[in-house]
């Protein structure tokens, strides 16, 4: 064990015993309330360590049944990317869409929608929790990101998966992007979703492909994914914090 680790652990346990014991008592119920996500703003290091103490990172997010589905799955953030290339792809039913996979991989590739749909898939009914204070339950089907990674073969230095999106977020033209580590990328519930509630993913929810990162808050689940990049650090990408909202103060690790 590294020197200093027991101290840090004691500190974490004290933190949990103080206010954080709420985290242990009813994560599920609490995460449906709008104030709960604000508790997560206690620093990324601490948040991630607490998460590791409370639940293993290989544990599964809760899954629901068809009876639990929200009548309408809302759209939040971008609902139709203001980008001419994206609009042209959408007008063509995404027949010309290609998901580029580049960076620290042995075999860079470009996947059509049909090729993504041919990868090993997973269907899951999960709850999406937005930091703005709403939740919704939807049924997602998509390619397992682990299966795509097996095809492109990340090289040894690769640590993070970056999702580059089609939608410009401001007048400067900064586009939405997000990132997760390889552990989350290979998690069985991490999928490149192309269906919502048994229908092709609507444009409002990220067509043709959006990621689902079920054990983290909604903003990690990037919509309109155009390119996936494997990197050893995200320090040189955009604002350097690993995501569009992270560059503006959100936590990179948004475990729920
Ligand atoms: N490309 C892109 N991805 C995005 C967003 C966005 O604006 N652009 N918004 C995020 C936020 S804050 C949430 S809550 C969810 C919303 O997904 P939905 O539109 O399917 O409800 O997408 C996330 N992924
Ligand atoms: Mo959100």
mmCIF file of C-alpha atoms and ligand atoms in Angstrom:
data_model
loop_
_atom_site.group_PDB
_atom_site.id
_atom_site.type_symbol
_atom_site.label_atom_id
_atom_site.label_comp_id
_atom_site.label_asym_id
_atom_site.label_seq_id
_atom_site.Cartn_x
_atom_site.Cartn_y
_atom_site.Cartn_z
ATOM 1 C CA UNK A 1 0.000 0.000 0.000
ATOM 2 C CA UNK A 2 1.257 3.486 -0.848
ATOM 3 C CA UNK A 3 2.378 5.586 2.093
ATOM 4 C CA UNK A 4 -0.366 8.021 3.022
ATOM 5 C CA UNK A 5 -3.142 5.811 1.793
ATOM 6 C CA UNK A 6 -4.491 4.735 5.230
ATOM 7 C CA UNK A 7 -4.709 8.405 6.223
ATOM 8 C CA UNK A 8 -6.613 9.263 3.119
ATOM 9 C CA UNK A 9 -8.944 6.370 3.699
ATOM 10 C CA UNK A 10 -9.570 7.446 7.310
ATOM 11 C CA UNK A 11 -10.307 10.928 6.046
ATOM 12 C CA UNK A 12 -12.776 9.541 3.534
ATOM 13 C CA UNK A 13 -14.480 7.391 6.130
ATOM 14 C CA UNK A 14 -14.823 10.433 8.407
ATOM 15 C CA UNK A 15 -16.297 12.375 5.522
ATOM 16 C CA UNK A 16 -18.765 9.600 4.893
ATOM 17 C CA UNK A 17 -19.619 9.415 8.577
ATOM 18 C CA UNK A 18 -20.309 13.162 8.658
ATOM 19 C CA UNK A 19 -22.591 14.399 5.876
ATOM 20 C CA UNK A 20 -21.762 11.730 3.401
ATOM 21 C CA UNK A 21 -23.566 8.942 5.236
ATOM 22 C CA UNK A 22 -26.592 10.073 3.263
ATOM 23 C CA UNK A 23 -24.808 8.665 0.271
ATOM 24 C CA UNK A 24 -24.886 5.229 1.839
ATOM 25 C CA UNK A 25 -28.488 5.303 3.000
ATOM 26 C CA UNK A 26 -30.508 5.949 -0.107
ATOM 27 C CA UNK A 27 -28.479 6.749 -3.186
ATOM 28 C CA UNK A 28 -31.307 5.741 -5.386
ATOM 29 C CA UNK A 29 -34.069 7.823 -3.902
ATOM 30 C CA UNK A 30 -31.790 10.798 -3.333
ATOM 31 C CA UNK A 31 -30.472 10.935 -6.844
ATOM 32 C CA UNK A 32 -34.008 11.647 -8.040
ATOM 33 C CA UNK A 33 -34.090 14.924 -6.149
ATOM 34 C CA UNK A 34 -32.716 18.032 -7.716
ATOM 35 C CA UNK A 35 -30.428 19.001 -4.851
ATOM 36 C CA UNK A 36 -28.630 15.690 -4.641
ATOM 37 C CA UNK A 37 -26.289 16.151 -7.601
ATOM 38 C CA UNK A 38 -24.992 19.338 -5.968
ATOM 39 C CA UNK A 39 -23.570 17.163 -3.179
ATOM 40 C CA UNK A 40 -21.287 15.755 -5.831
ATOM 41 C CA UNK A 41 -19.431 19.036 -6.112
ATOM 42 C CA UNK A 42 -17.006 18.065 -3.367
ATOM 43 C CA UNK A 43 -14.044 17.661 -5.672
ATOM 44 C CA UNK A 44 -13.374 15.111 -8.325
ATOM 45 C CA UNK A 45 -10.676 13.207 -6.394
ATOM 46 C CA UNK A 46 -12.852 12.826 -3.326
ATOM 47 C CA UNK A 47 -15.955 12.055 -5.317
ATOM 48 C CA UNK A 48 -14.214 9.313 -7.264
ATOM 49 C CA UNK A 49 -12.662 7.842 -4.115
ATOM 50 C CA UNK A 50 -15.993 7.879 -2.281
ATOM 51 C CA UNK A 51 -17.563 6.187 -5.272
ATOM 52 C CA UNK A 52 -14.921 3.477 -5.151
ATOM 53 C CA UNK A 53 -15.593 2.911 -1.433
ATOM 54 C CA UNK A 54 -19.374 2.857 -1.745
ATOM 55 C CA UNK A 55 -19.756 0.768 -4.874
ATOM 56 C CA UNK A 56 -17.291 -1.071 -7.018
ATOM 57 C CA UNK A 57 -16.848 0.554 -10.387
ATOM 58 C CA UNK A 58 -17.653 -2.759 -12.011
ATOM 59 C CA UNK A 59 -21.111 -2.866 -10.390
ATOM 60 C CA UNK A 60 -24.168 -2.480 -12.590
ATOM 61 C CA UNK A 61 -26.489 0.519 -12.676
ATOM 62 C CA UNK A 62 -30.044 -0.361 -11.665
ATOM 63 C CA UNK A 63 -32.216 -1.660 -14.490
ATOM 64 C CA UNK A 64 -35.994 -1.332 -14.695
ATOM 65 C CA UNK A 65 -38.927 -2.976 -16.484
ATOM 66 C CA UNK A 66 -41.138 -1.819 -19.348
ATOM 67 C CA UNK A 67 -43.756 -0.829 -16.750
ATOM 68 C CA UNK A 68 -41.352 1.791 -15.388
ATOM 69 C CA UNK A 69 -40.734 3.587 -18.712
ATOM 70 C CA UNK A 70 -41.344 7.347 -18.693
ATOM 71 C CA UNK A 71 -44.253 8.241 -20.994
ATOM 72 C CA UNK A 72 -41.978 10.719 -22.783
ATOM 73 C CA UNK A 73 -38.204 10.748 -22.712
ATOM 74 C CA UNK A 74 -37.292 14.468 -22.715
ATOM 75 C CA UNK A 75 -34.670 16.143 -24.856
ATOM 76 C CA UNK A 76 -32.126 18.333 -23.106
ATOM 77 C CA UNK A 77 -29.276 20.494 -24.352
ATOM 78 C CA UNK A 78 -29.005 20.376 -28.125
ATOM 79 C CA UNK A 79 -32.160 19.057 -29.815
ATOM 80 C CA UNK A 80 -31.037 19.530 -33.449
ATOM 81 C CA UNK A 81 -27.366 20.308 -34.161
ATOM 82 C CA UNK A 82 -26.826 23.583 -36.039
ATOM 83 C CA UNK A 83 -24.287 22.056 -38.399
ATOM 84 C CA UNK A 84 -24.713 21.748 -42.165
ATOM 85 C CA UNK A 85 -22.821 18.445 -42.450
ATOM 86 C CA UNK A 86 -24.982 16.944 -39.687
ATOM 87 C CA UNK A 87 -28.200 18.272 -41.271
ATOM 88 C CA UNK A 88 -27.206 16.732 -44.618
ATOM 89 C CA UNK A 89 -26.526 13.359 -42.964
ATOM 90 C CA UNK A 90 -29.895 13.517 -41.179
ATOM 91 C CA UNK A 91 -31.700 14.411 -44.425
ATOM 92 C CA UNK A 92 -30.210 11.258 -45.961
ATOM 93 C CA UNK A 93 -31.389 9.053 -43.100
ATOM 94 C CA UNK A 94 -27.761 8.803 -41.905
ATOM 95 C CA UNK A 95 -26.903 6.463 -44.797
ATOM 96 C CA UNK A 96 -23.599 8.352 -45.217
ATOM 97 C CA UNK A 97 -22.847 8.570 -41.500
ATOM 98 C CA UNK A 98 -19.462 7.164 -40.466
ATOM 99 C CA UNK A 99 -18.258 7.002 -36.878
ATOM 100 C CA UNK A 100 -14.524 7.613 -37.021
ATOM 101 C CA UNK A 101 -12.338 5.946 -34.399
ATOM 102 C CA UNK A 102 -8.841 7.352 -34.160
ATOM 103 C CA UNK A 103 -5.977 8.172 -31.803
ATOM 104 C CA UNK A 104 -4.159 5.569 -29.715
ATOM 105 C CA UNK A 105 -5.482 2.491 -31.540
ATOM 106 C CA UNK A 106 -3.790 -0.190 -33.618
ATOM 107 C CA UNK A 107 -6.537 -0.147 -36.242
ATOM 108 C CA UNK A 108 -8.221 3.201 -36.863
ATOM 109 C CA UNK A 109 -11.623 2.624 -38.452
ATOM 110 C CA UNK A 110 -14.835 4.251 -39.649
ATOM 111 C CA UNK A 111 -18.110 2.483 -38.838
ATOM 112 C CA UNK A 112 -21.332 2.933 -40.775
ATOM 113 C CA UNK A 113 -24.580 2.677 -38.845
ATOM 114 C CA UNK A 114 -25.090 -0.824 -40.269
ATOM 115 C CA UNK A 115 -21.620 -1.843 -39.067
ATOM 116 C CA UNK A 116 -22.367 -0.497 -35.587
ATOM 117 C CA UNK A 117 -25.655 -2.402 -35.591
ATOM 118 C CA UNK A 118 -23.763 -5.596 -36.471
ATOM 119 C CA UNK A 119 -21.584 -5.374 -33.335
ATOM 120 C CA UNK A 120 -22.593 -7.290 -30.170
ATOM 121 C CA UNK A 121 -25.484 -5.276 -28.717
ATOM 122 C CA UNK A 122 -27.119 -4.753 -25.355
ATOM 123 C CA UNK A 123 -30.607 -3.550 -24.438
ATOM 124 C CA UNK A 124 -31.210 -1.921 -21.065
ATOM 125 C CA UNK A 125 -33.929 0.040 -19.277
ATOM 126 C CA UNK A 126 -32.220 2.615 -17.101
ATOM 127 C CA UNK A 127 -32.800 5.928 -15.355
ATOM 128 C CA UNK A 128 -31.140 9.045 -16.715
ATOM 129 C CA UNK A 129 -30.395 11.676 -14.065
ATOM 130 C CA UNK A 130 -29.752 15.211 -15.287
ATOM 131 C CA UNK A 131 -27.858 17.610 -13.050
ATOM 132 C CA UNK A 132 -30.569 20.180 -13.781
ATOM 133 C CA UNK A 133 -32.941 18.194 -11.583
ATOM 134 C CA UNK A 134 -34.973 15.816 -13.736
ATOM 135 C CA UNK A 135 -34.846 12.072 -14.314
ATOM 136 C CA UNK A 136 -36.393 9.804 -16.930
ATOM 137 C CA UNK A 137 -36.453 6.057 -17.580
ATOM 138 C CA UNK A 138 -35.817 4.880 -21.120
ATOM 139 C CA UNK A 139 -35.032 1.665 -22.987
ATOM 140 C CA UNK A 140 -31.775 1.850 -24.915
ATOM 141 C CA UNK A 141 -30.292 -0.546 -27.446
ATOM 142 C CA UNK A 142 -26.780 -0.145 -28.773
ATOM 143 C CA UNK A 143 -23.431 -1.624 -29.609
ATOM 144 C CA UNK A 144 -21.261 -2.453 -26.639
ATOM 145 C CA UNK A 145 -18.412 0.044 -26.612
ATOM 146 C CA UNK A 146 -16.175 -2.818 -25.413
ATOM 147 C CA UNK A 147 -16.903 -4.679 -28.668
ATOM 148 C CA UNK A 148 -15.941 -1.656 -30.753
ATOM 149 C CA UNK A 149 -12.738 -1.247 -28.733
ATOM 150 C CA UNK A 150 -11.892 -4.920 -29.344
ATOM 151 C CA UNK A 151 -11.957 -4.166 -33.079
ATOM 152 C CA UNK A 152 -9.814 -1.023 -33.045
ATOM 153 C CA UNK A 153 -7.462 -2.300 -30.316
ATOM 154 C CA UNK A 154 -6.389 0.562 -28.032
ATOM 155 C CA UNK A 155 -2.612 0.676 -27.611
ATOM 156 C CA UNK A 156 -0.972 0.404 -24.171
ATOM 157 C CA UNK A 157 -0.756 4.159 -23.421
ATOM 158 C CA UNK A 158 -4.494 4.723 -24.137
ATOM 159 C CA UNK A 159 -6.353 5.754 -20.965
ATOM 160 C CA UNK A 160 -9.424 7.719 -22.018
ATOM 161 C CA UNK A 161 -12.130 7.547 -24.656
ATOM 162 C CA UNK A 162 -13.143 10.963 -25.992
ATOM 163 C CA UNK A 163 -16.479 11.464 -27.782
ATOM 164 C CA UNK A 164 -16.507 14.324 -30.300
ATOM 165 C CA UNK A 165 -20.017 15.514 -31.153
ATOM 166 C CA UNK A 166 -21.652 17.279 -34.098
ATOM 167 C CA UNK A 167 -23.320 20.119 -32.197
ATOM 168 C CA UNK A 168 -21.763 23.562 -31.890
ATOM 169 C CA UNK A 169 -22.626 24.960 -28.440
ATOM 170 C CA UNK A 170 -21.875 28.674 -28.890
ATOM 171 C CA UNK A 171 -20.968 31.393 -31.380
ATOM 172 C CA UNK A 172 -17.291 30.483 -31.115
ATOM 173 C CA UNK A 173 -18.256 27.087 -32.550
ATOM 174 C CA UNK A 174 -17.051 24.990 -29.596
ATOM 175 C CA UNK A 175 -18.591 21.574 -30.005
ATOM 176 C CA UNK A 176 -19.937 19.286 -27.313
ATOM 177 C CA UNK A 177 -17.480 16.607 -26.265
ATOM 178 C CA UNK A 178 -17.102 14.192 -23.357
ATOM 179 C CA UNK A 179 -14.677 11.578 -22.080
ATOM 180 C CA UNK A 180 -14.617 8.505 -19.865
ATOM 181 C CA UNK A 181 -11.821 6.209 -18.751
ATOM 182 C CA UNK A 182 -11.274 2.761 -20.248
ATOM 183 C CA UNK A 183 -12.778 1.045 -17.204
ATOM 184 C CA UNK A 184 -16.115 2.791 -17.784
ATOM 185 C CA UNK A 185 -15.741 2.367 -21.545
ATOM 186 C CA UNK A 186 -15.504 -1.420 -21.172
ATOM 187 C CA UNK A 187 -18.365 -1.651 -18.649
ATOM 188 C CA UNK A 188 -21.147 -3.929 -19.980
ATOM 189 C CA UNK A 189 -23.773 -1.167 -19.749
ATOM 190 C CA UNK A 190 -21.696 1.354 -21.710
ATOM 191 C CA UNK A 191 -23.231 1.256 -25.175
ATOM 192 C CA UNK A 192 -23.343 3.294 -28.370
ATOM 193 C CA UNK A 193 -27.120 3.581 -28.477
ATOM 194 C CA UNK A 194 -28.938 3.699 -31.814
ATOM 195 C CA UNK A 195 -32.437 2.887 -30.461
ATOM 196 C CA UNK A 196 -34.606 4.512 -27.800
ATOM 197 C CA UNK A 197 -37.810 2.761 -26.721
ATOM 198 C CA UNK A 198 -37.636 0.280 -29.630
ATOM 199 C CA UNK A 199 -37.361 2.989 -32.318
ATOM 200 C CA UNK A 200 -34.377 4.491 -34.134
ATOM 201 C CA UNK A 201 -32.797 7.095 -31.861
ATOM 202 C CA UNK A 202 -34.601 10.414 -32.564
ATOM 203 C CA UNK A 203 -32.598 13.508 -33.501
ATOM 204 C CA UNK A 204 -33.705 15.173 -30.231
ATOM 205 C CA UNK A 205 -31.990 12.408 -28.261
ATOM 206 C CA UNK A 206 -28.750 12.201 -30.256
ATOM 207 C CA UNK A 207 -29.305 10.463 -33.614
ATOM 208 C CA UNK A 208 -27.822 8.465 -35.101
ATOM 209 C CA UNK A 209 -25.639 7.377 -32.148
ATOM 210 C CA UNK A 210 -25.178 8.541 -28.565
ATOM 211 C CA UNK A 211 -23.267 6.950 -25.734
ATOM 212 C CA UNK A 212 -24.960 5.707 -22.569
ATOM 213 C CA UNK A 213 -22.782 5.892 -19.454
ATOM 214 C CA UNK A 214 -25.298 4.580 -16.962
ATOM 215 C CA UNK A 215 -23.445 5.085 -13.683
ATOM 216 C CA UNK A 216 -22.794 8.768 -14.247
ATOM 217 C CA UNK A 217 -24.930 11.896 -14.627
ATOM 218 C CA UNK A 218 -26.677 12.674 -17.914
ATOM 219 C CA UNK A 219 -24.141 15.105 -19.319
ATOM 220 C CA UNK A 220 -21.588 12.264 -19.668
ATOM 221 C CA UNK A 221 -23.913 10.540 -22.172
ATOM 222 C CA UNK A 222 -22.812 12.445 -25.273
ATOM 223 C CA UNK A 223 -25.264 12.697 -28.198
ATOM 224 C CA UNK A 224 -24.520 13.102 -31.949
ATOM 225 C CA UNK A 225 -21.177 11.261 -31.728
ATOM 226 C CA UNK A 226 -19.106 11.799 -34.889
ATOM 227 C CA UNK A 227 -15.658 10.696 -33.782
ATOM 228 C CA UNK A 228 -14.192 8.637 -30.956
ATOM 229 C CA UNK A 229 -10.601 9.350 -29.996
ATOM 230 C CA UNK A 230 -8.400 7.239 -27.726
ATOM 231 C CA UNK A 231 -5.936 9.380 -25.769
ATOM 232 C CA UNK A 232 -3.517 9.152 -22.852
ATOM 233 C CA UNK A 233 -4.668 12.526 -21.495
ATOM 234 C CA UNK A 234 -7.283 15.074 -22.529
ATOM 235 C CA UNK A 235 -5.213 18.073 -21.488
ATOM 236 C CA UNK A 236 -4.731 19.283 -25.050
ATOM 237 C CA UNK A 237 -8.376 18.929 -26.129
ATOM 238 C CA UNK A 238 -10.531 22.103 -26.025
ATOM 239 C CA UNK A 239 -10.423 23.528 -22.456
ATOM 240 C CA UNK A 240 -8.451 20.530 -21.215
ATOM 241 C CA UNK A 241 -10.950 19.286 -18.588
ATOM 242 C CA UNK A 242 -12.333 16.332 -20.532
ATOM 243 C CA UNK A 243 -15.728 17.682 -21.574
ATOM 244 C CA UNK A 244 -17.640 20.733 -22.764
ATOM 245 C CA UNK A 245 -19.342 21.187 -19.373
ATOM 246 C CA UNK A 246 -16.239 20.128 -17.448
ATOM 247 C CA UNK A 247 -14.407 23.003 -19.160
ATOM 248 C CA UNK A 248 -17.121 25.196 -17.586
ATOM 249 C CA UNK A 249 -16.887 23.795 -14.047
ATOM 250 C CA UNK A 250 -18.749 20.463 -13.949
ATOM 251 C CA UNK A 251 -17.022 17.444 -12.418
ATOM 252 C CA UNK A 252 -15.277 15.064 -14.828
ATOM 253 C CA UNK A 253 -16.282 12.053 -12.694
ATOM 254 C CA UNK A 254 -20.037 12.350 -12.262
ATOM 255 C CA UNK A 255 -20.846 9.057 -10.508
ATOM 256 C CA UNK A 256 -24.342 8.622 -9.098
HETATM 257 N N1 LIG B 1 -23.829 16.355 -27.998
HETATM 258 C C1 LIG B 1 -24.510 16.619 -26.874
HETATM 259 N N2 LIG B 1 -24.623 15.653 -25.934
HETATM 260 C C2 LIG B 1 -25.306 15.892 -24.797
HETATM 261 C C3 LIG B 1 -25.885 17.164 -24.524
HETATM 262 C C4 LIG B 1 -25.762 18.173 -25.536
HETATM 263 O O1 LIG B 1 -26.264 19.302 -25.405
HETATM 264 N N3 LIG B 1 -25.059 17.863 -26.689
HETATM 265 N N4 LIG B 1 -26.545 17.394 -23.331
HETATM 266 C C5 LIG B 1 -26.242 16.469 -22.223
HETATM 267 C C6 LIG B 1 -27.156 16.571 -21.102
HETATM 268 S S1 LIG B 1 -26.889 17.805 -19.952
HETATM 269 C C7 LIG B 1 -28.128 15.652 -20.887
HETATM 270 S S2 LIG B 1 -29.110 15.667 -19.507
HETATM 271 C C8 LIG B 1 -28.401 14.623 -21.893
HETATM 272 C C9 LIG B 1 -29.805 14.788 -22.423
HETATM 273 O O2 LIG B 1 -30.143 13.707 -23.239
HETATM 274 P P1 LIG B 1 -31.575 13.689 -23.900
HETATM 275 O O3 LIG B 1 -31.657 14.860 -24.844
HETATM 276 O O4 LIG B 1 -31.697 12.369 -24.586
HETATM 277 O O5 LIG B 1 -32.578 13.852 -22.779
HETATM 278 O O6 LIG B 1 -27.521 14.641 -22.992
HETATM 279 C C10 LIG B 1 -26.206 15.031 -22.691
HETATM 280 N N5 LIG B 1 -25.422 14.873 -23.892
HETATM 281 MO MO1 LIG B 2 -28.107 17.186 -18.089
#
